[in-house]
mmCIF file of C-alpha atoms in Angstrom:
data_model
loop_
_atom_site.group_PDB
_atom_site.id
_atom_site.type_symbol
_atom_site.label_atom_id
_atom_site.label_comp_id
_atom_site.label_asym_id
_atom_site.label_seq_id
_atom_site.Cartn_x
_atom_site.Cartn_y
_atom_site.Cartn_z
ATOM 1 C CA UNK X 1 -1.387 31.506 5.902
ATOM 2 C CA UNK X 2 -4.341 30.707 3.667
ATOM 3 C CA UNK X 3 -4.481 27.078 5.184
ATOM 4 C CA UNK X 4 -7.341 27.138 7.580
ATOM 5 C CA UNK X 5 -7.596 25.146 10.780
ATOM 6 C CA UNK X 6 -11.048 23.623 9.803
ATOM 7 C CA UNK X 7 -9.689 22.596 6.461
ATOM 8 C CA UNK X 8 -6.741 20.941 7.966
ATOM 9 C CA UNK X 9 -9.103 18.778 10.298
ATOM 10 C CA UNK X 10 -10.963 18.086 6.979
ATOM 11 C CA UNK X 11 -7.877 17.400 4.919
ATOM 12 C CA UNK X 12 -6.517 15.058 7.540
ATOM 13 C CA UNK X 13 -9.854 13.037 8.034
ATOM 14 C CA UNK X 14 -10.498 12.804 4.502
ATOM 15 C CA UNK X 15 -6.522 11.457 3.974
ATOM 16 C CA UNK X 16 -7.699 8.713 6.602
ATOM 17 C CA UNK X 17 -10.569 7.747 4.888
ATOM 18 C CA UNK X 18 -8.405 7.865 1.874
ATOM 19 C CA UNK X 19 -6.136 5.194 3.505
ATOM 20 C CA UNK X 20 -8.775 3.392 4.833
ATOM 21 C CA UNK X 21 -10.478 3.112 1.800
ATOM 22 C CA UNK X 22 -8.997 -0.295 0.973
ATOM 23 C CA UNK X 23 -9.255 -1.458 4.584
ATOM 24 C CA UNK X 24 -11.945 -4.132 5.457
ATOM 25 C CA UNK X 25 -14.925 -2.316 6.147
ATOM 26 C CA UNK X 26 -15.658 -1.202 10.143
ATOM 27 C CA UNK X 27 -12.898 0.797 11.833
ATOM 28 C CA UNK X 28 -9.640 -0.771 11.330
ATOM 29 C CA UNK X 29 -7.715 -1.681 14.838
ATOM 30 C CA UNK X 30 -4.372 0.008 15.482
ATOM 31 C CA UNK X 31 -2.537 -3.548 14.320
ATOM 32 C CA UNK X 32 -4.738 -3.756 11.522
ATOM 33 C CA UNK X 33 -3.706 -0.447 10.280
ATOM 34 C CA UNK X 34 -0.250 -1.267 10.784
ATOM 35 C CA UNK X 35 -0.157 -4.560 8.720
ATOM 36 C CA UNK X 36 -2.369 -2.438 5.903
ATOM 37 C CA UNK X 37 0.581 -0.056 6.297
ATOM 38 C CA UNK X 38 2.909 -3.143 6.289
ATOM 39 C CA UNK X 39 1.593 -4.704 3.061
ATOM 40 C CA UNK X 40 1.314 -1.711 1.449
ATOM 41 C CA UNK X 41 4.728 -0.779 2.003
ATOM 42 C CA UNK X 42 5.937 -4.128 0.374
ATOM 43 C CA UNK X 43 3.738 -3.652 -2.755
ATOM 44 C CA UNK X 44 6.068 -0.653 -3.068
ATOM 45 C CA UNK X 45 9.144 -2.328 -2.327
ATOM 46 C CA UNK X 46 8.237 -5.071 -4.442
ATOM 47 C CA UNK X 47 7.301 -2.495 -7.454
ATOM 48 C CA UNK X 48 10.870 -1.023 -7.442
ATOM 49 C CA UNK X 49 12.525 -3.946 -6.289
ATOM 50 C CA UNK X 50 11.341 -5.421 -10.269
ATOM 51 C CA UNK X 51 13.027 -3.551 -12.110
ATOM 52 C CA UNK X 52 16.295 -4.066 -10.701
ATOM 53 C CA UNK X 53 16.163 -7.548 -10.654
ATOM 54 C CA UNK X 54 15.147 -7.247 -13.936
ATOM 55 C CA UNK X 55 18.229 -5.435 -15.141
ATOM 56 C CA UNK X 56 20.777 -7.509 -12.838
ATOM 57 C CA UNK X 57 19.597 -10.588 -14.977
ATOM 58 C CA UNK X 58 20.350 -9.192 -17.840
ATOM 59 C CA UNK X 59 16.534 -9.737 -18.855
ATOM 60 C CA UNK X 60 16.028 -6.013 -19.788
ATOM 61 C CA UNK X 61 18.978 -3.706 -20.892
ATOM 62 C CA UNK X 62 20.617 -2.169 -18.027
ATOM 63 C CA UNK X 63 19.549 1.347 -17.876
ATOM 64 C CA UNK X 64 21.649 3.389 -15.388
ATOM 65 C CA UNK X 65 19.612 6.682 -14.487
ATOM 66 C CA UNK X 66 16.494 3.903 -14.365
ATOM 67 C CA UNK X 67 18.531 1.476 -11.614
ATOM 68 C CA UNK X 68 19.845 4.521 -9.904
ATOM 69 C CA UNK X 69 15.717 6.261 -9.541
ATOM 70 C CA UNK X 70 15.189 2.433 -8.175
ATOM 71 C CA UNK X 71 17.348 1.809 -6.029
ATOM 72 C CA UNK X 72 16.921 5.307 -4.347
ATOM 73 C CA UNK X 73 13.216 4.383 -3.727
ATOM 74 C CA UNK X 74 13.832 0.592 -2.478
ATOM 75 C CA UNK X 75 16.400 2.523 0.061
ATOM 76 C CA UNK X 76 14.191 4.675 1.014
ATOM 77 C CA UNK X 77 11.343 2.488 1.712
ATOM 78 C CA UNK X 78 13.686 -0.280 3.541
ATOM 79 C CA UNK X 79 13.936 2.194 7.034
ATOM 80 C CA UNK X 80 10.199 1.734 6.928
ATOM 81 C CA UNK X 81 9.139 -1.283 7.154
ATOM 82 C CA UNK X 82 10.455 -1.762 10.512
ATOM 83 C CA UNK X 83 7.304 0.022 11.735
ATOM 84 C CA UNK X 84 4.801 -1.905 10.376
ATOM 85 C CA UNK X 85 5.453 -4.847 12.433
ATOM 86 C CA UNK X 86 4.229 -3.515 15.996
ATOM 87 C CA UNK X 87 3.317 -6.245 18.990
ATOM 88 C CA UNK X 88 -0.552 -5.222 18.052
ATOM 89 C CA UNK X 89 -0.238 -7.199 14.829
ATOM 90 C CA UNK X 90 0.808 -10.162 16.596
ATOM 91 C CA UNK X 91 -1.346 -13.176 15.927
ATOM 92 C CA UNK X 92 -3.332 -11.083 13.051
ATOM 93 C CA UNK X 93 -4.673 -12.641 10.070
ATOM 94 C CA UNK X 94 -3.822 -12.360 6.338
ATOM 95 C CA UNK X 95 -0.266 -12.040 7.408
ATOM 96 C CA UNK X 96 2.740 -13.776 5.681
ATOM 97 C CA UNK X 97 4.167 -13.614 9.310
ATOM 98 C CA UNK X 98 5.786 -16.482 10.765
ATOM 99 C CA UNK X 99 4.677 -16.357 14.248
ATOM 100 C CA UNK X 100 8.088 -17.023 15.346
ATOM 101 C CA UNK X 101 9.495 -14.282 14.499
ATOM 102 C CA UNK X 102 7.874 -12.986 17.665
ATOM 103 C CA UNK X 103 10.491 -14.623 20.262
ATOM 104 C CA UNK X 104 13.040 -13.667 17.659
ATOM 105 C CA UNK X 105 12.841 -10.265 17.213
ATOM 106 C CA UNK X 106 16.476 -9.163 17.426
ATOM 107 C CA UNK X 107 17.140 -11.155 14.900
ATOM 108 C CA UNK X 108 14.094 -10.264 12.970
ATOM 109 C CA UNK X 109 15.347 -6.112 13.364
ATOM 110 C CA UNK X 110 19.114 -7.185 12.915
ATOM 111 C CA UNK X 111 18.092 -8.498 9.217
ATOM 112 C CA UNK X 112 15.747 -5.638 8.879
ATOM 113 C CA UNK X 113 19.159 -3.558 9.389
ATOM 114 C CA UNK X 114 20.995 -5.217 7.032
ATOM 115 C CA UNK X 115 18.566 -4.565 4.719
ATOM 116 C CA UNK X 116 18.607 -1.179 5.395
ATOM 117 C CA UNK X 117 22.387 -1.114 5.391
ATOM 118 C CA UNK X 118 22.537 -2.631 2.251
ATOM 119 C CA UNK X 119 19.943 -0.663 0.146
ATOM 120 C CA UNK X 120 21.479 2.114 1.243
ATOM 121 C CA UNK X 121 25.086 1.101 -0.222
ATOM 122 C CA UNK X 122 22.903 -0.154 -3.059
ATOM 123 C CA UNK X 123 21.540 3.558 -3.608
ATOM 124 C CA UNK X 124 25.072 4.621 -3.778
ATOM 125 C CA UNK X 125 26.901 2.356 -6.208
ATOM 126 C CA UNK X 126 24.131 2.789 -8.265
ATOM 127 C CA UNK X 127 24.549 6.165 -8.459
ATOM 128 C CA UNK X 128 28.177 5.189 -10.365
ATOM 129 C CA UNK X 129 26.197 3.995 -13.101
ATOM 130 C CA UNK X 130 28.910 0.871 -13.416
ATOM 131 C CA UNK X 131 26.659 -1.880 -13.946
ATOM 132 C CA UNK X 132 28.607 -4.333 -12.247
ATOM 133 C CA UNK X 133 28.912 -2.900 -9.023
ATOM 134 C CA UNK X 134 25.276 -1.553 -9.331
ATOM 135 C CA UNK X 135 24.462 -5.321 -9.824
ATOM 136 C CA UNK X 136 26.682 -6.814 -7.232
ATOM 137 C CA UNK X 137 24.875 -4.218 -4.628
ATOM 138 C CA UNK X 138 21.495 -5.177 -5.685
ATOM 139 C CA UNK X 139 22.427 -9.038 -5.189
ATOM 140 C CA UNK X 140 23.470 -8.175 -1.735
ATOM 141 C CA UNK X 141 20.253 -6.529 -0.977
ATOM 142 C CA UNK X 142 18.455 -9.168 -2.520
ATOM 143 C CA UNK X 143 20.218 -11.611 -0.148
ATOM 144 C CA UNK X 144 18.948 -9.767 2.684
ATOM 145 C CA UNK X 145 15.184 -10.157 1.721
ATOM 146 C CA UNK X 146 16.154 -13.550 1.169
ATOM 147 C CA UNK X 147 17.212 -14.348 4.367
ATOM 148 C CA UNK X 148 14.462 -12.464 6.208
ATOM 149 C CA UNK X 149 11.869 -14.883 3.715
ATOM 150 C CA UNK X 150 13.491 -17.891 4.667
ATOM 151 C CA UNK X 151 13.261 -17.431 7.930
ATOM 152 C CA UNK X 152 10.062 -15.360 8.818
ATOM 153 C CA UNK X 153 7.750 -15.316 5.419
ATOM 154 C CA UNK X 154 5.572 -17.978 5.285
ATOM 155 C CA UNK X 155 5.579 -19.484 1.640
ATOM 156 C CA UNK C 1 29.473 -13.552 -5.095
ATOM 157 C CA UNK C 2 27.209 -16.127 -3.657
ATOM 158 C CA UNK C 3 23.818 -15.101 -4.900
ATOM 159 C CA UNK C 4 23.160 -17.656 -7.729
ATOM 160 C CA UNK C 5 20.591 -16.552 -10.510
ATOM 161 C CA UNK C 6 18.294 -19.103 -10.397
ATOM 162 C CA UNK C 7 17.932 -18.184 -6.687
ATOM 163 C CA UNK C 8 17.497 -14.746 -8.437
ATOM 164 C CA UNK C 9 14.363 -15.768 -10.377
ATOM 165 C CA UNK C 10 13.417 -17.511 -7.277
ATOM 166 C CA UNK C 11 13.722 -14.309 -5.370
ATOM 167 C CA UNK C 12 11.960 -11.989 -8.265
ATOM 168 C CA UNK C 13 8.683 -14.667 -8.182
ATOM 169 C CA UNK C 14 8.345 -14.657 -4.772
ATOM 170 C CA UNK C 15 8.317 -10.942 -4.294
ATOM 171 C CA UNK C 16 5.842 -10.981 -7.111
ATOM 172 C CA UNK C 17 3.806 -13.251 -5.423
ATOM 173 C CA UNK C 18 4.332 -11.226 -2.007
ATOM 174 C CA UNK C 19 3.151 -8.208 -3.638
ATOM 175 C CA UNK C 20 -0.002 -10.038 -5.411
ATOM 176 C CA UNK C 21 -1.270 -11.637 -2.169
ATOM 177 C CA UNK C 22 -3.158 -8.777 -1.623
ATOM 178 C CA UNK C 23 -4.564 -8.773 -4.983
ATOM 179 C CA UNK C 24 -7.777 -10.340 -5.956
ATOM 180 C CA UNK C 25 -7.356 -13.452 -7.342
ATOM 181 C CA UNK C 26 -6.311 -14.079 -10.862
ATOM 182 C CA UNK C 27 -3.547 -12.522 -12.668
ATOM 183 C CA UNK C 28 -4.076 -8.900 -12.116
ATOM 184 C CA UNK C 29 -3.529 -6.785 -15.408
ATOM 185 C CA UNK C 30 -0.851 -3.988 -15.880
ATOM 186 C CA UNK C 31 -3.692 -1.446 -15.307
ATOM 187 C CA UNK C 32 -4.794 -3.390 -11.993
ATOM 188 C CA UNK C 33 -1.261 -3.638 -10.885
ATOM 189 C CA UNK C 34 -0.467 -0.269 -11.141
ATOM 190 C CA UNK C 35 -3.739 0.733 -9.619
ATOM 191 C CA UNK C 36 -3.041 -1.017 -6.096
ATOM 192 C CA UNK C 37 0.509 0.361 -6.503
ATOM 193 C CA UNK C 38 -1.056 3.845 -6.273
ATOM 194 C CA UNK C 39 -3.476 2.708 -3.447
ATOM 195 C CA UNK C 40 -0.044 1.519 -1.988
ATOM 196 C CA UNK C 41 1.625 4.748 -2.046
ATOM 197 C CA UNK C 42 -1.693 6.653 -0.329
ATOM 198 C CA UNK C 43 -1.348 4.724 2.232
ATOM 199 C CA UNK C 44 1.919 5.005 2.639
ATOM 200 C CA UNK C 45 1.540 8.435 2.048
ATOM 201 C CA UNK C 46 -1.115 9.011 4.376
ATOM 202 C CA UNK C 47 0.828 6.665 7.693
ATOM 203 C CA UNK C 48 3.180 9.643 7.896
ATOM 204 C CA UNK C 49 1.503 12.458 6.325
ATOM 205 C CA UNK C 50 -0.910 12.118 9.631
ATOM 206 C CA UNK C 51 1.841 12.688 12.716
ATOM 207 C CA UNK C 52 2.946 16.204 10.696
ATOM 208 C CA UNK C 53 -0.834 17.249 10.497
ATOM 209 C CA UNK C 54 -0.865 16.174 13.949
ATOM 210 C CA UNK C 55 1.820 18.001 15.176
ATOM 211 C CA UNK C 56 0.890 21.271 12.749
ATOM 212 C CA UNK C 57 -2.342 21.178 14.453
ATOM 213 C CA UNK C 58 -1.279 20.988 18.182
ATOM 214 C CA UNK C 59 -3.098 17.644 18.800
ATOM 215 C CA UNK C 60 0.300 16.293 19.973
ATOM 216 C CA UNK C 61 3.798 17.758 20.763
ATOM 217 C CA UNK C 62 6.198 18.982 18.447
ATOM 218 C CA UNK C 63 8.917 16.244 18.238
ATOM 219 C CA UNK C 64 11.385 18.026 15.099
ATOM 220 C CA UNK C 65 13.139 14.906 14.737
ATOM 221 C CA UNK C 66 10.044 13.010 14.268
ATOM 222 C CA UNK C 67 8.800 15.904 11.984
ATOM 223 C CA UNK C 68 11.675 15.523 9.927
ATOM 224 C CA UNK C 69 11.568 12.330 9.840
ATOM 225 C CA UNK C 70 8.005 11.864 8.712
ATOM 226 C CA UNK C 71 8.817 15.017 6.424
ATOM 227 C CA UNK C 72 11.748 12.699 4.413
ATOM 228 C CA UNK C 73 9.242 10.204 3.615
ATOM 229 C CA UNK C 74 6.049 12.229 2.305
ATOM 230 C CA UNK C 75 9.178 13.833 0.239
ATOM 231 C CA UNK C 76 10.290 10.338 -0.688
ATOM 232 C CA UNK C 77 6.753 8.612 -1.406
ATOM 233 C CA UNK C 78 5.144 12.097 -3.304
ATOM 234 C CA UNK C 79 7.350 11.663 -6.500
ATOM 235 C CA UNK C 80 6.565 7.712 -7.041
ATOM 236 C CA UNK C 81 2.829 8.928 -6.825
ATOM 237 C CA UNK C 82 2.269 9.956 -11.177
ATOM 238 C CA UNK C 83 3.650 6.260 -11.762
ATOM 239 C CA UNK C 84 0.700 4.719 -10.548
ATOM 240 C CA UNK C 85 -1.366 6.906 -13.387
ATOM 241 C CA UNK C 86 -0.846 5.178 -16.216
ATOM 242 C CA UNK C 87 -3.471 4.873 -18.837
ATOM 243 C CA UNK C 88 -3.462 1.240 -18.157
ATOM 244 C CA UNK C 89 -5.458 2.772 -14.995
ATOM 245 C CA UNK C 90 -7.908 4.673 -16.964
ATOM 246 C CA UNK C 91 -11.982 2.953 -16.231
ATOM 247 C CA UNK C 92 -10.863 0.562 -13.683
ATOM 248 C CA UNK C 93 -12.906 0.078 -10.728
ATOM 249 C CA UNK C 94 -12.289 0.577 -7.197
ATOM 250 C CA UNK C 95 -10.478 3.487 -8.391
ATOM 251 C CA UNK C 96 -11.203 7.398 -6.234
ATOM 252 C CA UNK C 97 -9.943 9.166 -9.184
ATOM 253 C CA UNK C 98 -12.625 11.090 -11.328
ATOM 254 C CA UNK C 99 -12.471 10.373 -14.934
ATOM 255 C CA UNK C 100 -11.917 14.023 -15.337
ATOM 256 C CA UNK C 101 -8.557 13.637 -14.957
ATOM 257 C CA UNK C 102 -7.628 12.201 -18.092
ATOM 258 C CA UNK C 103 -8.770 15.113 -20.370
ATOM 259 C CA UNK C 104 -6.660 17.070 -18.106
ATOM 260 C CA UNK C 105 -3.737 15.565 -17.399
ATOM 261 C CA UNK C 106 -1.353 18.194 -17.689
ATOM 262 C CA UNK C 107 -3.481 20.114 -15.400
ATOM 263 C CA UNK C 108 -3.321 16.927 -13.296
ATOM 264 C CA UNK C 109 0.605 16.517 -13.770
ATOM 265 C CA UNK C 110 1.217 20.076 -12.066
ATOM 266 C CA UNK C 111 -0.607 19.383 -9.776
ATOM 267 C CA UNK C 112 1.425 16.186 -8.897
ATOM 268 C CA UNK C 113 4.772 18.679 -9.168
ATOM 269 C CA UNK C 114 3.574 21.152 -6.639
ATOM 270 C CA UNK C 115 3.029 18.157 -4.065
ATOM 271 C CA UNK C 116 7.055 16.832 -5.306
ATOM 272 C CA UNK C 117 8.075 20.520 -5.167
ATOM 273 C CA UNK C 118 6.604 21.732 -1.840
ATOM 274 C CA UNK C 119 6.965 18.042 0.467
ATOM 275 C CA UNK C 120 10.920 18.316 -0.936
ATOM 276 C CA UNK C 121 10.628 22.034 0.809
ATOM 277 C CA UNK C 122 8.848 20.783 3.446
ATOM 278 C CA UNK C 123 11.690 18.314 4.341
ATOM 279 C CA UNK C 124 14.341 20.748 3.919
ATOM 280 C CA UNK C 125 12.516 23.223 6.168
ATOM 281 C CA UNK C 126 11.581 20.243 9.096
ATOM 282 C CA UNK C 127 15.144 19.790 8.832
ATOM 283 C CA UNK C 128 15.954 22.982 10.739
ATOM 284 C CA UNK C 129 14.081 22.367 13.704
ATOM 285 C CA UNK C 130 11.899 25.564 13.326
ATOM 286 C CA UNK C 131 8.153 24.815 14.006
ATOM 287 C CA UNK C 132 6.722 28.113 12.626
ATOM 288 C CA UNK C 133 8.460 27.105 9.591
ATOM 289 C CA UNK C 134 7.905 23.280 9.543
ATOM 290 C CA UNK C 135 3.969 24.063 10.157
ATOM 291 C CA UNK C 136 3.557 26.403 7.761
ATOM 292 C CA UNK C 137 5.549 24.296 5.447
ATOM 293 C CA UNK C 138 3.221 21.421 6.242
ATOM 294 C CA UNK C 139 -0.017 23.859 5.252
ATOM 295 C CA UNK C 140 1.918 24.568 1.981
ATOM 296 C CA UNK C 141 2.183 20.518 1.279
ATOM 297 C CA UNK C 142 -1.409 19.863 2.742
ATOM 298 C CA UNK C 143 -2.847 22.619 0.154
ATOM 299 C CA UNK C 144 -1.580 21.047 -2.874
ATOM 300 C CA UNK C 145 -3.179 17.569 -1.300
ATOM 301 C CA UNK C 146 -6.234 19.255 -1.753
ATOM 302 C CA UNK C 147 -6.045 21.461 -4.625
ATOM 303 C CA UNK C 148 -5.852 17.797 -6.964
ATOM 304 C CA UNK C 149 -8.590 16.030 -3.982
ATOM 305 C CA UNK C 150 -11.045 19.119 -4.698
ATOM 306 C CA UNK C 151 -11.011 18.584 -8.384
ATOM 307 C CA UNK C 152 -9.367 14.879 -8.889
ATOM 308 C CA UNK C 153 -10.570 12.818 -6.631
ATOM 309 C CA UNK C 154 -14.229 11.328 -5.624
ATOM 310 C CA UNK C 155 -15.383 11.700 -1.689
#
């Protein structure tokens, strides 16, 4: 194995600073780091998520190896974002939180499951290429970010 | 199906919104968008890129369904990574890249395929529960990290 040891300590520092890079300056704390992670798991949902919206609206021609490539990434980021909501980034600022969620959290995981459930179907019907079960799918996954918003997001 | 479209549109502007809020303020442009879509995905990128180089190392335990798991997602984040290159991108600030990059961007593109090619190995290989494997697998991933950081990317 080429890789050395040193270098991996080196690589793996430098990928922190990497990530840290957009932090607030000072060391970030652990809940920090996990709503950074949070957020920045959203901006990717939220990239993907675009696109198929887009294309269930009708406001760009449906385009089915495009929804399929989408859909594939929104599923695979949905079993994420579970993790970025740890008890240390209770109370934090700059977060779109509800601090109720807090003394709901079964219900808060349950609809992060049926997101998960649902992308994940989504990712699969899409896969058909028939537009109108690829766009039923993505209005049921879109219902599922809808009623985690409603409930937990603040506006 | 229950999902009207104007709550559609609703939907689409809020996520829009969800993903600006952590924009500067102002409508950020195509090239600005993109950009923090890329810093997205290295940070996403690096959250579970850090347990494998972890575990590689020896700092912590070998856990091979954690491994795996952690292995899926570098596999699933390293192909969205080229998106967030667009030329759009090119002179921005608050950017790591070196400006080098764009009179080499095929250089820079094969570079991006070796990560796609070896995480997608990687996650096969963490699959099997072998840690000799997995590790070295993980060196193979790390290496093509830094064979773009060494040339692509400012400290």
């Amino acid at each position: 194995m080429k890789f050395s040891r040193s270098f991996a300590v080196t690589l793996l520092t430098a990928t922190c600073l990497f990530a840290g890079s957009a932090q607030a300056q000072g060391t970030p704390s652990k809940g920090e780091q996990a709503l950074k992670y949070r957020k920045a798991l959203y901006q990717v949902m939220a990239w993907n998520f675009g696109p198929l919206g887009a294309m269930a609206q009708g406001k760009v021609p449906y385009d089915a190896a495009e929804f399929a490539r989408r859909a594939d990434r929104v599923a695979a980021i949905a079993p994420m974002l579970v993790e970025g909501f740890p008890a240390e980034t209770k109370g934090l600022p700059h977060s779109e939180l509800k601090p109720g969620m807090w003394a709901n959290r079964a219900d808060f995981d349950a609809k992060m499951k049926d997101l998960v459930d649902r992308s994940a179907t989504l990712a699969a019907v899409a896969k058909s290429g028939d537009f109108a079960k690829s766009k039923a799918a993505f209005f049921d996954t879109a219902n599922t970010c809808k009623a985690c918003h409603d409930k937990y997001k603040t506006d």
